[in-house]
Amino acid sequence: NYPDNALCDDGNSCTTNTCIGPGGDANGCEVSSVIFANCNLPRKTNLIFYTPYQQNGNDISKGRIPTLTQATQTNNGYSGKAYQFDGTSTKRITYSQNTELGLSNSGFTLIAWAKIEGSNQDPWTIQTIIDNMGLAGVWNTYSGYNLRCYGAPTSPMICDFTYYPLTTDLWNIQSVSLTQNMLSSWHMVVGKLDSNNINIYLDGGTLCGGTKNTAPKNGNFNPSINYNMWIGSKTDSPERTLNGKIDEILIYNVPLTDAEICQIYNEFN
């Protein structure tokens, strides 16, 4: 719940006391860090990135301001507003290079709500949700992470979470995947790296009635501390842009438990 009369980031006063998803109140206010602390999310001290996409693309946990490249805001988000992508290589949201967003081998959790609405221009049919894997336009850079789905949207798609380990082998990419009907419906997609495994969850994982898959971790994660984080497109393959919408992105610098991931799903759901 939000305190009455607290100021939102847009300067308006929140007069309701109801949290409609962690992303905003009933008036559509984008919450400030003070108000944000009252919402029911686990381990808020480890939440290093959170954007609800209500007023803009700002990261309200740390104040990061993105560069919007032709991505457009829509009122038809999962929780209020979201950003729309049309599958062309010109559309993305960029957050500047940052050591904290590069994350570390100690573990982390990526969370996003995504709705795929059609095909894109990529011949491999890959649609990107979150990417921090390489410099823009440079294919063979060996670090970072990626959360994506691929395949024909009219069929069950494969969604995977991928990371580069410390290696000089371009093809030594570690990933774990799930298959899901993604077309025209919202799904919470989660990638998690912990001390032993890489994990992917859809819709809160098995504790919430969704799905989860786990694969053994093979090599320490190589952080991409010098690269930008892109939302909706891939830094080294911009044709792999999402055709659809993205809403409510959260990044933790720790691996959340299955119960905590389910808690976040229920908080938004």
XYZ file of C-alpha atoms in Angstrom:
269
model
C 0.000 0.000 0.000
C 1.028 3.589 -0.627
C 0.819 6.299 2.049
C -1.952 8.840 1.428
C -0.917 12.125 -0.219
C 2.551 10.853 -1.117
C 4.053 12.409 -4.242
C 4.450 10.304 -7.352
C 7.261 10.747 -9.837
C 4.939 12.748 -12.092
C 4.438 15.297 -9.291
C 0.823 14.407 -8.598
C -0.467 13.357 -5.215
C -1.523 9.780 -4.575
C -4.789 9.988 -2.673
C -5.712 6.324 -2.800
C -4.150 3.753 -0.538
C -4.267 0.805 -2.917
C -1.376 -0.773 -4.760
C -2.491 -1.924 -8.221
C 0.569 -3.977 -8.996
C 3.887 -2.643 -7.751
C 3.961 -0.317 -10.765
C 1.464 2.370 -9.827
C -1.619 3.362 -7.893
C -5.236 3.606 -9.028
C -4.549 7.046 -10.527
C -1.715 5.701 -12.676
C 1.005 7.379 -10.617
C 4.501 6.082 -11.216
C 5.837 5.458 -7.756
C 8.873 7.111 -6.235
C 11.449 5.139 -4.280
C 9.818 6.259 -1.014
C 6.404 4.957 -2.019
C 7.915 1.938 -3.722
C 9.278 0.734 -0.392
C 5.709 0.102 0.768
C 4.818 -2.351 -1.986
C 4.777 -6.051 -1.341
C 7.886 -7.266 -3.165
C 10.534 -9.594 -1.725
C 14.122 -8.508 -1.023
C 13.689 -4.889 -2.086
C 17.252 -4.091 -0.999
C 18.465 -6.459 -3.745
C 16.153 -5.033 -6.407
C 18.637 -3.076 -8.549
C 16.338 -2.312 -11.489
C 12.578 -1.784 -11.687
C 10.552 -0.017 -14.348
C 6.757 -0.223 -14.415
C 6.528 1.780 -17.685
C 3.657 3.894 -16.367
C 4.808 7.455 -17.146
C 8.087 6.715 -18.929
C 10.843 4.133 -19.073
C 12.714 5.358 -15.998
C 14.167 2.838 -13.570
C 12.505 3.924 -10.343
C 14.743 1.818 -8.106
C 17.950 3.643 -9.111
C 16.819 6.611 -11.204
C 18.268 5.396 -14.520
C 16.819 7.217 -17.535
C 16.778 5.263 -20.813
C 17.142 6.209 -24.447
C 13.942 5.398 -26.327
C 14.562 4.444 -29.956
C 11.156 4.556 -31.634
C 9.573 2.349 -28.971
C 6.081 3.703 -28.318
C 4.016 3.676 -25.159
C 0.609 2.041 -25.123
C -2.205 2.038 -22.565
C -2.769 -1.678 -23.153
C -0.072 -2.998 -20.838
C -0.273 -5.836 -18.383
C -0.516 -3.372 -15.499
C -1.511 0.009 -16.925
C 0.873 1.206 -19.618
C 3.589 -0.718 -21.468
C 5.966 -0.228 -24.393
C 5.084 -1.452 -27.872
C 7.549 -2.932 -30.382
C 6.653 -3.897 -33.950
C 9.380 -6.391 -34.834
C 11.541 -3.950 -36.818
C 15.230 -3.470 -36.039
C 14.875 0.245 -35.240
C 12.895 -0.141 -32.022
C 14.376 -0.639 -28.564
C 14.858 0.849 -25.093
C 18.471 1.321 -24.002
C 19.896 1.671 -20.487
C 23.504 2.862 -20.455
C 26.383 0.570 -19.560
C 26.602 0.023 -15.847
C 28.644 -2.336 -13.679
C 25.616 -3.045 -11.499
C 23.441 -4.036 -14.457
C 26.267 -6.274 -15.673
C 25.507 -8.439 -12.626
C 27.870 -11.125 -11.349
C 28.555 -14.830 -11.050
C 27.159 -14.831 -7.492
C 23.700 -14.986 -9.034
C 20.836 -12.820 -10.259
C 17.200 -12.856 -11.402
C 15.667 -11.210 -14.508
C 11.885 -10.714 -14.597
C 9.676 -9.257 -17.334
C 6.079 -9.375 -18.494
C 5.937 -9.910 -22.274
C 3.197 -10.295 -24.875
C 4.206 -11.494 -28.348
C 1.811 -10.402 -31.104
C 3.415 -11.532 -34.360
C 6.588 -12.331 -36.274
C 9.664 -10.117 -36.696
C 12.317 -9.629 -39.406
C 14.843 -12.098 -37.987
C 15.340 -15.212 -40.165
C 15.993 -17.192 -36.966
C 12.642 -15.949 -35.539
C 14.297 -14.811 -32.286
C 12.424 -12.150 -30.305
C 14.376 -10.424 -27.514
C 12.973 -9.365 -24.153
C 16.132 -8.342 -22.212
C 19.676 -8.334 -23.595
C 23.064 -7.368 -22.151
C 25.170 -9.580 -24.416
C 27.817 -7.732 -26.391
C 28.389 -4.323 -27.927
C 25.837 -2.964 -30.381
C 26.682 -4.351 -33.794
C 29.570 -6.528 -32.542
C 28.614 -10.189 -32.765
C 31.608 -11.987 -31.261
C 31.836 -10.402 -27.831
C 31.925 -13.048 -25.164
C 29.935 -11.932 -22.141
C 26.493 -11.083 -20.857
C 22.952 -12.435 -20.551
C 19.823 -12.671 -22.677
C 16.129 -13.451 -22.131
C 14.210 -14.237 -25.334
C 11.632 -16.362 -27.159
C 11.864 -17.819 -30.654
C 9.916 -19.812 -33.209
C 6.728 -19.135 -35.150
C 4.360 -17.183 -32.861
C 1.395 -19.153 -34.191
C 2.926 -22.311 -32.676
C 4.311 -22.939 -29.185
C 7.488 -20.858 -28.905
C 10.728 -21.710 -27.120
C 11.687 -19.179 -24.443
C 15.195 -19.347 -23.048
C 17.571 -17.698 -20.626
C 21.172 -17.571 -21.841
C 24.508 -16.478 -20.429
C 28.133 -16.459 -21.572
C 30.647 -18.157 -19.261
C 34.278 -17.101 -18.966
C 35.658 -18.518 -22.212
C 37.194 -17.627 -25.550
C 34.826 -20.009 -27.359
C 32.086 -18.010 -29.098
C 29.752 -20.995 -29.180
C 30.069 -21.860 -25.490
C 26.726 -20.289 -24.594
C 24.862 -21.743 -21.614
C 21.074 -21.746 -21.836
C 17.896 -23.299 -20.482
C 14.521 -23.245 -22.209
C 10.774 -23.896 -21.970
C 8.035 -24.222 -24.614
C 4.868 -22.134 -24.324
C 2.039 -20.707 -26.435
C 3.004 -17.022 -26.304
C 0.889 -15.393 -29.015
C -1.354 -12.537 -27.882
C -1.287 -13.302 -24.165
C 0.777 -11.847 -21.306
C 3.373 -14.032 -19.598
C 5.845 -13.372 -16.803
C 9.221 -14.644 -18.079
C 12.030 -15.140 -15.534
C 15.695 -16.056 -15.978
C 17.717 -16.949 -12.888
C 21.369 -17.815 -12.331
C 22.322 -19.359 -8.995
C 25.446 -21.049 -7.662
C 24.763 -24.379 -9.381
C 22.117 -23.926 -12.081
C 20.542 -21.741 -14.715
C 16.761 -21.580 -14.541
C 13.821 -20.285 -16.530
C 10.274 -19.762 -15.224
C 7.023 -18.871 -16.940
C 4.071 -17.429 -15.035
C 5.477 -17.829 -11.542
C 6.851 -21.351 -11.901
C 5.322 -24.576 -10.665
C 4.366 -23.144 -7.250
C 2.006 -20.748 -9.039
C 0.729 -23.212 -11.626
C 3.255 -22.109 -14.267
C 6.347 -23.923 -15.518
C 10.044 -24.095 -14.677
C 13.110 -25.709 -16.205
C 16.626 -26.027 -14.784
C 19.988 -26.954 -16.291
C 23.384 -27.369 -14.596
C 25.596 -24.324 -14.661
C 28.641 -24.945 -16.847
C 31.265 -22.284 -16.223
C 31.253 -19.028 -14.288
C 29.185 -16.180 -15.683
C 31.179 -13.501 -17.509
C 29.623 -10.089 -16.663
C 29.148 -7.606 -19.491
C 30.041 -4.550 -17.435
C 30.872 -2.359 -20.438
C 27.751 -3.009 -22.506
C 24.366 -1.333 -22.597
C 21.234 -3.212 -21.613
C 18.605 -3.293 -24.352
C 14.907 -3.978 -23.861
C 13.000 -5.402 -26.816
C 16.023 -5.899 -29.086
C 19.458 -7.568 -29.097
C 22.599 -5.448 -28.917
C 24.562 -7.392 -31.545
C 21.562 -8.462 -33.685
C 18.996 -5.626 -33.711
C 16.776 -7.488 -36.180
C 15.844 -9.741 -33.246
C 13.336 -7.193 -31.993
C 10.167 -8.201 -30.189
C 6.864 -7.871 -32.019
C 4.579 -7.125 -29.120
C 4.644 -5.442 -25.724
C 6.900 -5.432 -22.647
C 5.844 -4.312 -19.177
C 7.074 -4.429 -15.571
C 10.784 -5.328 -15.642
C 12.585 -6.226 -12.408
C 16.231 -7.229 -11.943
C 17.606 -8.607 -8.688
C 21.305 -9.021 -7.921
C 20.532 -12.284 -6.087
C 18.873 -15.542 -7.171
C 15.340 -15.453 -5.801
C 13.742 -18.590 -4.405
C 10.867 -20.344 -6.156
C 8.528 -19.008 -3.467
C 9.712 -15.422 -4.011
C 9.216 -15.671 -7.776
C 5.719 -16.992 -7.200
C 5.122 -14.130 -4.742
C 6.037 -11.560 -7.412
C 3.766 -13.249 -9.940
C 0.873 -13.148 -7.480
C 1.612 -9.513 -6.595
C 1.177 -8.485 -10.227
C -1.541 -10.981 -10.991
